[in-house]
Short mmCIF file of C-alpha atoms in Angstrom, two decimals:
data_model
loop_
_atom_site.label_atom_id
_atom_site.label_comp_id
_atom_site.label_asym_id
_atom_site.label_seq_id
_atom_site.Cartn_x
_atom_site.Cartn_y
_atom_site.Cartn_z
CA MET A 151 269.43 95.32 255.29
CA LYS A 152 272.20 97.78 256.54
CA LYS A 153 273.69 96.58 259.92
CA ILE A 154 275.99 98.15 261.92
CA ARG A 155 279.63 97.69 261.73
CA LEU A 156 280.53 97.30 265.62
CA GLY A 157 283.91 97.09 267.42
CA LEU A 158 283.82 95.12 270.77
CA VAL A 159 286.79 96.19 273.39
CA GLY A 160 286.97 94.23 276.81
CA LEU A 161 286.55 90.39 276.58
CA GLY A 162 286.58 89.62 280.37
CA GLY A 163 283.28 88.86 282.18
CA MET A 164 281.11 90.61 280.70
CA GLY A 165 282.80 91.19 277.37
CA GLY A 166 282.19 87.42 276.43
CA HIS A 167 278.10 87.98 277.01
CA HIS A 168 278.33 91.04 274.72
CA TYR A 169 280.26 89.11 272.05
CA GLY A 170 277.11 86.49 272.05
CA SER A 171 274.73 88.96 271.96
CA HIS A 172 276.42 90.65 268.93
CA ILE A 173 276.83 87.73 266.78
CA SER A 174 273.12 87.03 267.65
CA ASN A 175 271.91 90.29 266.81
CA PRO A 176 270.32 90.52 263.17
CA ASP A 177 271.44 94.19 262.84
CA VAL A 178 274.87 93.88 264.40
CA GLU A 179 278.48 93.09 261.83
CA LEU A 180 280.92 92.39 264.73
CA VAL A 181 283.98 93.47 262.80
CA ALA A 182 286.42 93.84 265.53
CA VAL A 183 287.44 92.60 269.28
CA CYS A 184 289.87 94.21 271.28
CA ASP A 185 291.24 93.28 274.66
CA ILE A 186 294.91 94.07 276.29
CA VAL A 187 295.68 90.55 277.18
CA PRO A 188 296.63 88.66 273.50
CA GLU A 189 295.31 85.35 274.71
CA LYS A 190 291.79 86.89 275.51
CA VAL A 191 291.74 88.06 271.86
CA GLU A 192 293.13 84.90 270.47
CA ASN A 193 290.55 82.66 271.94
CA CYS A 194 287.94 85.09 271.34
CA LEU A 195 288.32 84.56 267.71
CA LYS A 196 289.20 81.10 267.42
CA ASN A 197 285.83 80.13 270.05
CA TRP A 198 283.41 81.38 267.41
CA ALA A 199 285.57 81.08 263.72
CA ASP A 200 282.69 77.71 263.66
CA ARG A 201 280.13 80.60 263.17
CA GLY A 202 281.91 81.58 260.06
CA CYS A 203 282.50 85.30 261.47
CA GLU A 204 285.15 87.22 260.23
CA THR A 205 286.54 89.53 263.23
CA LYS A 206 289.84 90.98 263.28
CA GLY A 207 291.20 91.36 266.44
CA PHE A 208 293.28 93.90 268.07
CA THR A 209 295.39 94.51 271.45
CA ASP A 210 294.90 98.69 271.43
CA PHE A 211 291.41 100.46 271.34
CA LYS A 212 292.70 103.30 269.70
CA GLU A 213 294.26 100.97 266.60
CA MET A 214 291.09 99.25 265.97
CA ILE A 215 288.63 102.87 266.18
CA ASP A 216 291.70 104.52 263.55
CA THR A 217 292.22 101.42 261.44
CA MET A 218 288.09 99.50 260.74
CA GLU A 219 285.39 101.27 259.54
CA LEU A 220 283.20 101.59 262.17
CA ASP A 221 279.96 102.71 263.14
CA ALA A 222 279.77 101.78 266.90
CA VAL A 223 281.99 100.23 269.76
CA ASP A 224 280.78 98.48 273.12
CA ILE A 225 283.08 98.77 275.68
CA CYS A 226 282.96 96.28 278.19
CA THR A 227 286.59 97.36 280.27
CA PRO A 228 287.64 98.33 283.83
CA ASN A 229 285.32 101.28 284.85
CA ASP A 230 287.82 103.44 284.83
CA PHE A 231 288.24 103.09 280.85
CA HIS A 232 284.91 103.55 280.19
CA SER A 233 284.80 107.27 279.63
CA ILE A 234 288.52 107.86 277.68
CA ILE A 235 287.49 105.07 275.36
CA ALA A 236 284.08 106.29 274.95
CA VAL A 237 285.26 110.06 274.37
CA TYR A 238 287.89 108.62 271.41
CA ALA A 239 284.74 106.83 269.80
CA PHE A 240 282.92 110.12 269.43
CA GLU A 241 285.75 112.49 268.65
CA HIS A 242 285.69 109.78 265.49
CA GLY A 243 281.94 109.90 264.90
CA LEU A 244 281.22 106.58 266.29
CA HIS A 245 277.98 105.44 268.88
CA VAL A 246 278.74 104.21 272.11
CA PHE A 247 277.39 101.31 274.61
CA SER A 248 279.03 100.75 277.60
CA GLU A 249 278.64 98.70 279.97
CA LYS A 250 277.74 100.34 283.55
CA PRO A 251 278.83 102.36 285.63
CA ASP A 252 278.94 105.20 283.26
CA ALA A 253 282.06 106.48 284.74
CA VAL A 254 284.39 106.47 287.66
CA SER A 255 283.70 110.40 288.37
CA VAL A 256 281.10 113.46 287.60
CA GLU A 257 283.61 114.63 285.82
CA GLU A 258 284.20 111.96 283.48
CA ALA A 259 280.46 111.24 283.08
CA MET A 260 280.20 114.76 281.82
CA LYS A 261 282.75 114.71 279.37
CA MET A 262 281.29 111.12 277.64
CA LYS A 263 277.86 112.90 277.68
CA GLU A 264 279.81 116.66 276.08
CA ALA A 265 281.32 114.44 273.97
CA SER A 266 278.19 112.69 272.75
CA GLU A 267 276.31 115.89 272.24
CA LYS A 268 279.43 117.68 270.06
CA ALA A 269 279.24 114.48 267.94
CA GLY A 270 275.54 113.61 267.52
CA LYS A 271 275.95 110.37 268.03
CA VAL A 272 274.08 108.03 270.46
CA LEU A 273 275.40 107.01 274.18
CA MET A 274 273.89 104.37 276.00
CA VAL A 275 275.10 102.73 278.71
CA MET A 276 273.82 99.16 280.33
CA ARG A 277 270.59 99.31 282.23
CA ASN A 278 269.82 95.36 281.90
CA ASN A 279 267.09 95.54 284.85
CA ARG A 280 264.76 97.81 283.15
CA TYR A 281 264.30 95.53 280.38
CA TYR A 282 263.29 92.33 282.54
CA SER A 283 259.66 91.16 282.08
CA ASN A 284 258.73 92.30 285.63
CA SER A 285 259.96 95.93 285.46
CA LYS A 286 258.32 96.49 282.43
CA TYR A 287 254.90 95.24 284.27
CA LEU A 288 255.46 97.21 287.04
CA LYS A 289 256.57 100.26 284.92
CA GLU A 290 252.94 100.25 282.81
CA PHE A 291 250.71 99.46 286.17
CA ILE A 292 252.66 102.89 287.58
CA LYS A 293 252.33 104.74 284.18
CA ASN A 294 248.77 104.03 284.29
CA GLY A 295 248.01 105.40 287.86
CA GLY A 296 247.94 102.21 289.57
CA ALA A 297 250.34 102.64 292.36
CA GLY A 298 248.95 106.92 292.90
CA ASP A 299 251.59 109.22 293.85
CA ILE A 300 254.88 107.25 294.72
CA TYR A 301 257.12 109.33 297.25
CA CYS A 302 259.13 107.06 299.16
CA GLY A 303 261.13 103.84 298.73
CA ARG A 304 264.00 101.50 299.10
CA CYS A 305 265.82 98.95 296.93
CA GLY A 306 269.16 96.87 297.79
CA TRP A 307 271.55 93.78 296.47
CA ILE A 308 273.26 92.55 299.35
CA ARG A 309 275.09 89.15 299.78
CA ARG A 310 276.50 87.12 302.47
CA ARG A 311 279.70 86.34 300.52
CA GLY A 312 280.35 87.48 297.05
CA ILE A 313 283.38 89.82 296.58
CA PRO A 314 283.86 90.14 292.34
CA GLY A 315 287.95 89.79 291.90
CA LYS A 316 289.63 90.31 295.47
CA GLY A 317 292.87 92.35 294.97
CA GLY A 318 292.20 92.73 291.51
CA TRP A 319 290.42 95.69 289.58
CA PHE A 320 287.34 95.38 291.12
CA THR A 321 288.53 96.36 294.67
CA THR A 322 290.70 98.76 293.48
CA LYS A 323 289.37 102.07 293.75
CA ALA A 324 291.60 103.92 290.72
CA LYS A 325 290.08 101.88 288.33
CA SER A 326 286.77 100.53 289.46
CA GLY A 327 285.69 103.65 291.34
CA GLY A 328 284.37 102.20 294.25
CA GLY A 329 282.75 98.67 295.63
CA PRO A 330 279.70 97.80 295.87
CA LEU A 331 277.73 100.48 295.48
CA ILE A 332 279.44 101.48 292.26
CA ASP A 333 279.16 97.98 290.90
CA LEU A 334 275.64 96.46 292.48
CA GLY A 335 274.20 100.14 293.25
CA VAL A 336 273.76 101.47 289.69
CA HIS A 337 271.55 98.37 289.08
CA MET A 338 269.07 99.22 291.57
CA ILE A 339 269.03 102.50 291.99
CA ASP A 340 268.49 103.09 288.02
CA LEU A 341 265.32 100.34 288.19
CA SER A 342 264.12 102.48 291.57
CA ILE A 343 264.47 105.90 290.29
CA TRP A 344 262.96 104.45 286.24
CA LEU A 345 259.91 103.37 288.29
CA MET A 346 259.15 106.43 289.77
CA GLY A 347 259.25 108.30 286.86
CA ASN A 348 263.00 109.80 286.44
CA PRO A 349 263.28 112.50 289.43
CA THR A 350 265.66 114.32 289.80
CA PRO A 351 268.26 113.57 293.06
CA VAL A 352 268.67 117.07 295.12
CA SER A 353 270.55 115.57 297.90
CA VAL A 354 272.54 112.26 299.59
CA SER A 355 273.91 111.06 302.92
CA GLY A 356 275.75 107.78 303.26
CA CYS A 357 277.61 105.50 305.21
CA THR A 358 280.51 102.82 304.21
CA PHE A 359 282.14 99.85 305.71
CA ASN A 360 285.40 98.17 304.60
CA LYS A 361 285.01 94.96 307.23
CA PHE A 362 285.98 91.88 304.82
CA ALA A 363 288.99 93.02 303.32
CA GLU A 364 291.20 90.48 305.33
CA ASN A 365 288.57 87.75 305.32
CA THR A 366 289.59 84.31 304.04
CA ALA A 367 286.08 82.28 304.33
CA GLU A 368 285.02 80.88 300.83
CA SER A 369 282.72 82.04 299.37
CA ASP A 370 279.14 81.06 298.88
CA SER A 371 278.47 83.09 296.00
CA GLU A 372 278.84 82.37 292.37
CA HIS A 373 280.07 86.16 291.94
CA SER A 374 283.05 85.97 293.73
CA ALA A 375 284.25 84.00 290.83
CA PHE A 376 283.64 87.02 289.01
CA GLY A 377 287.00 89.21 288.02
CA GLU A 378 290.13 88.18 288.25
CA ALA A 379 291.07 88.20 291.68
CA GLN A 380 294.95 88.77 292.99
CA SER A 381 296.26 86.78 295.71
CA GLY A 382 298.09 89.72 298.34
CA GLY A 383 296.23 92.67 295.37
CA THR A 384 294.46 96.02 296.56
CA PHE A 385 291.28 96.19 298.52
CA ASP A 386 291.03 99.77 299.11
CA VAL A 387 286.64 100.03 298.36
CA GLU A 388 284.28 99.54 300.50
CA ASP A 389 282.15 96.23 300.99
CA LEU A 390 278.95 97.67 302.19
CA ALA A 391 277.30 100.76 301.56
CA MET A 392 274.05 102.34 302.83
CA GLY A 393 272.43 105.42 302.12
CA PHE A 394 269.27 107.86 301.32
CA ILE A 395 268.56 109.60 298.56
CA ARG A 396 266.26 112.85 298.55
CA PHE A 397 264.10 113.91 295.08
CA ASP A 398 263.27 117.54 293.91
CA ASN A 399 259.58 116.13 293.83
CA GLY A 400 259.87 115.10 297.78
CA ALA A 401 260.22 111.67 297.20
CA CYS A 402 263.15 109.85 299.41
CA LEU A 403 264.38 106.14 298.48
CA GLN A 404 266.91 103.92 301.09
CA ILE A 405 269.71 102.03 299.43
CA GLU A 406 272.09 98.98 300.90
CA PHE A 407 274.33 97.33 298.98
CA SER A 408 277.02 94.88 300.24
CA TRP A 409 279.60 92.43 298.31
CA ALA A 410 279.74 90.69 301.80
CA SER A 411 277.67 90.91 305.27
CA ASN A 412 276.57 88.31 307.68
CA ILE A 413 272.85 87.76 306.78
CA LYS A 414 270.91 84.85 305.46
CA ARG A 415 271.26 85.04 302.01
CA GLU A 416 271.91 86.71 298.94
CA THR A 417 268.73 89.01 297.60
CA ARG A 418 268.23 92.15 295.24
CA PHE A 419 264.57 93.81 295.61
CA VAL A 420 263.20 97.10 294.66
CA GLU A 421 260.21 98.29 296.97
CA LEU A 422 258.00 101.26 296.29
CA ARG A 423 255.09 102.73 298.45
CA GLY A 424 252.18 104.81 297.08
CA THR A 425 249.17 106.64 297.59
CA LYS A 426 247.15 104.11 295.76
CA ALA A 427 249.08 100.62 296.00
CA GLY A 428 252.60 99.72 296.85
CA ILE A 429 255.05 97.24 294.46
CA TYR A 430 258.02 95.06 295.24
CA TRP A 431 260.06 93.85 292.85
CA ASN A 432 262.00 90.31 292.97
CA ASP A 433 264.55 89.08 291.38
CA ASP A 434 262.98 85.94 290.47
CA GLY A 435 260.98 87.57 288.03
CA SER A 436 258.29 88.05 290.20
CA CYS A 437 256.23 91.24 291.36
CA GLU A 438 253.84 92.15 294.18
CA ILE A 439 251.44 94.76 294.05
CA TYR A 440 250.03 95.77 298.08
CA GLY A 441 246.69 97.80 297.35
CA GLU A 442 243.11 98.06 298.19
CA ASP A 443 239.61 97.18 296.07
CA ALA A 444 236.84 99.15 295.75
CA ASN A 445 235.09 98.31 299.29
CA GLY A 446 238.95 99.34 301.14
CA ARG A 447 239.86 95.61 301.56
CA LEU A 448 243.42 95.18 301.50
CA THR A 449 244.82 92.87 298.03
CA ASP A 450 247.71 91.31 297.25
CA ASP A 451 248.78 90.48 293.61
CA ARG A 452 251.69 88.71 292.49
CA HIS A 453 252.60 88.54 289.06
CA PHE A 454 255.38 85.95 287.71
CA SER A 455 256.62 85.93 284.47
CA ASP A 456 260.13 85.04 282.61
CA MET A 457 262.55 87.46 282.85
CA GLY A 458 263.83 87.33 279.82
CA ASN A 459 267.91 88.73 278.97
CA GLY A 460 267.55 92.11 279.76
CA HIS A 461 271.32 92.61 278.20
CA ASP A 462 270.54 91.59 275.65
CA ALA A 463 266.92 93.72 275.02
CA ALA A 464 269.85 96.93 275.97
CA LEU A 465 271.90 95.96 273.47
CA ARG A 466 269.15 95.31 271.06
CA HIS A 467 267.62 98.70 271.63
CA PHE A 468 270.71 100.76 271.39
CA THR A 469 270.85 99.35 267.29
CA SER A 470 266.95 100.31 267.27
CA ILE A 471 267.77 103.77 268.33
CA ILE A 472 270.78 104.21 265.51
CA LEU A 473 268.79 102.02 262.76
CA ARG A 474 265.08 102.87 263.27
CA ASP A 475 265.22 105.75 265.83
CA ALA A 476 263.68 104.19 268.61
CA GLU A 477 262.76 106.37 271.28
CA LYS A 478 265.47 106.12 273.53
CA ASP A 479 264.97 104.39 276.99
CA PHE A 480 268.17 106.18 278.34
CA VAL A 481 269.47 109.39 278.00
CA PRO A 482 273.05 110.79 279.44
CA GLU A 483 271.79 113.10 281.89
CA GLN A 484 270.15 110.29 283.95
CA GLY A 485 273.83 108.79 284.20
CA LEU A 486 275.09 111.76 285.31
CA ASN A 487 272.72 112.21 287.51
CA MET A 488 273.62 107.96 288.59
CA ILE A 489 277.28 108.90 288.85
CA LYS A 490 276.74 112.15 291.16
CA ILE A 491 274.32 109.83 293.57
CA LEU A 492 277.31 107.41 294.00
CA SER A 493 279.79 110.46 294.12
CA ALA A 494 277.87 112.50 296.51
CA ILE A 495 277.56 109.06 298.33
CA TYR A 496 281.16 108.34 299.11
CA GLU A 497 281.74 111.95 300.21
CA SER A 498 278.73 112.01 302.25
CA ALA A 499 280.88 108.38 303.91
CA LYS A 500 284.04 110.47 304.38
CA THR A 501 282.68 113.57 305.78
CA GLY A 502 279.79 112.32 307.88
CA LYS A 503 276.95 115.11 306.48
CA GLU A 504 274.81 115.33 303.78
CA VAL A 505 276.07 116.27 300.32
CA LEU A 506 273.77 118.46 298.24
CA LEU A 507 273.58 117.60 294.37
#
């Protein structure tokens, strides 16, 4: 059976997860890994040597692409490199998978989309929340008309404390593109829009705040350990964002994302309201449906299942598209619309005005 010869770029937090997924995927032959930190490359190859993997290490992604016979690359670098590596890979005839966000600006997201189209290769960006069991259950329920016309909703991912890599690239706008809006927002906004049937966003308004840059309280969230913190480093992004999105079909979506807020506990959610029923997506693997029966009595139904591994499922879908021409769950236009939304919310927060897309 043919396998995809893949090169992985970026061996930080998410890179490690992706490495493990590729090693266990029968469709993939992980032939190369790359990171600008030599020790990460060495440790990666050493830790997985007992798996019998013949993987070559690099510290320059261009050298990896230029010298290895690859079919695809997987990008797990800081956000500002996503488009740079993707475009270079497409120019060399490779398929591309990238961690979210798609890019740090609309212009860079457009470069990725156009390069993939010119090369005739697959571009897929991580949308792991679509692959969880409760997400798929709700998608099918909505697709079958159970919710009726979905006309509004709200979503969020809010943390009491959980600033990733404080002072490092996560909190440096030039590298990350922003704070929790672009870090966490991609996940829940995408899940909401996907469940709504992918309407096109037409305008947004929003506010952002930076209130915890100088806060030194000990974190209560494991997410604060993500990334590489730097004492005295840069923190020029928001720690809280709120906003409002309008769509071409008249529907709307409220959003809220924070790395640090004085709230009861961390939570992530999607709530959508339809003419027949409302739905609520929980981060514990459950979902709830609020409707009424044939006699007009209100009903509350709860469905629970093991969420599964959304990251693995997304990566395996990518390889299925390449090898078996599977129907694409994600298309670059959706990624471009996402970056348009996020960029416009930042603009709205700066100007105090609604922004048309």
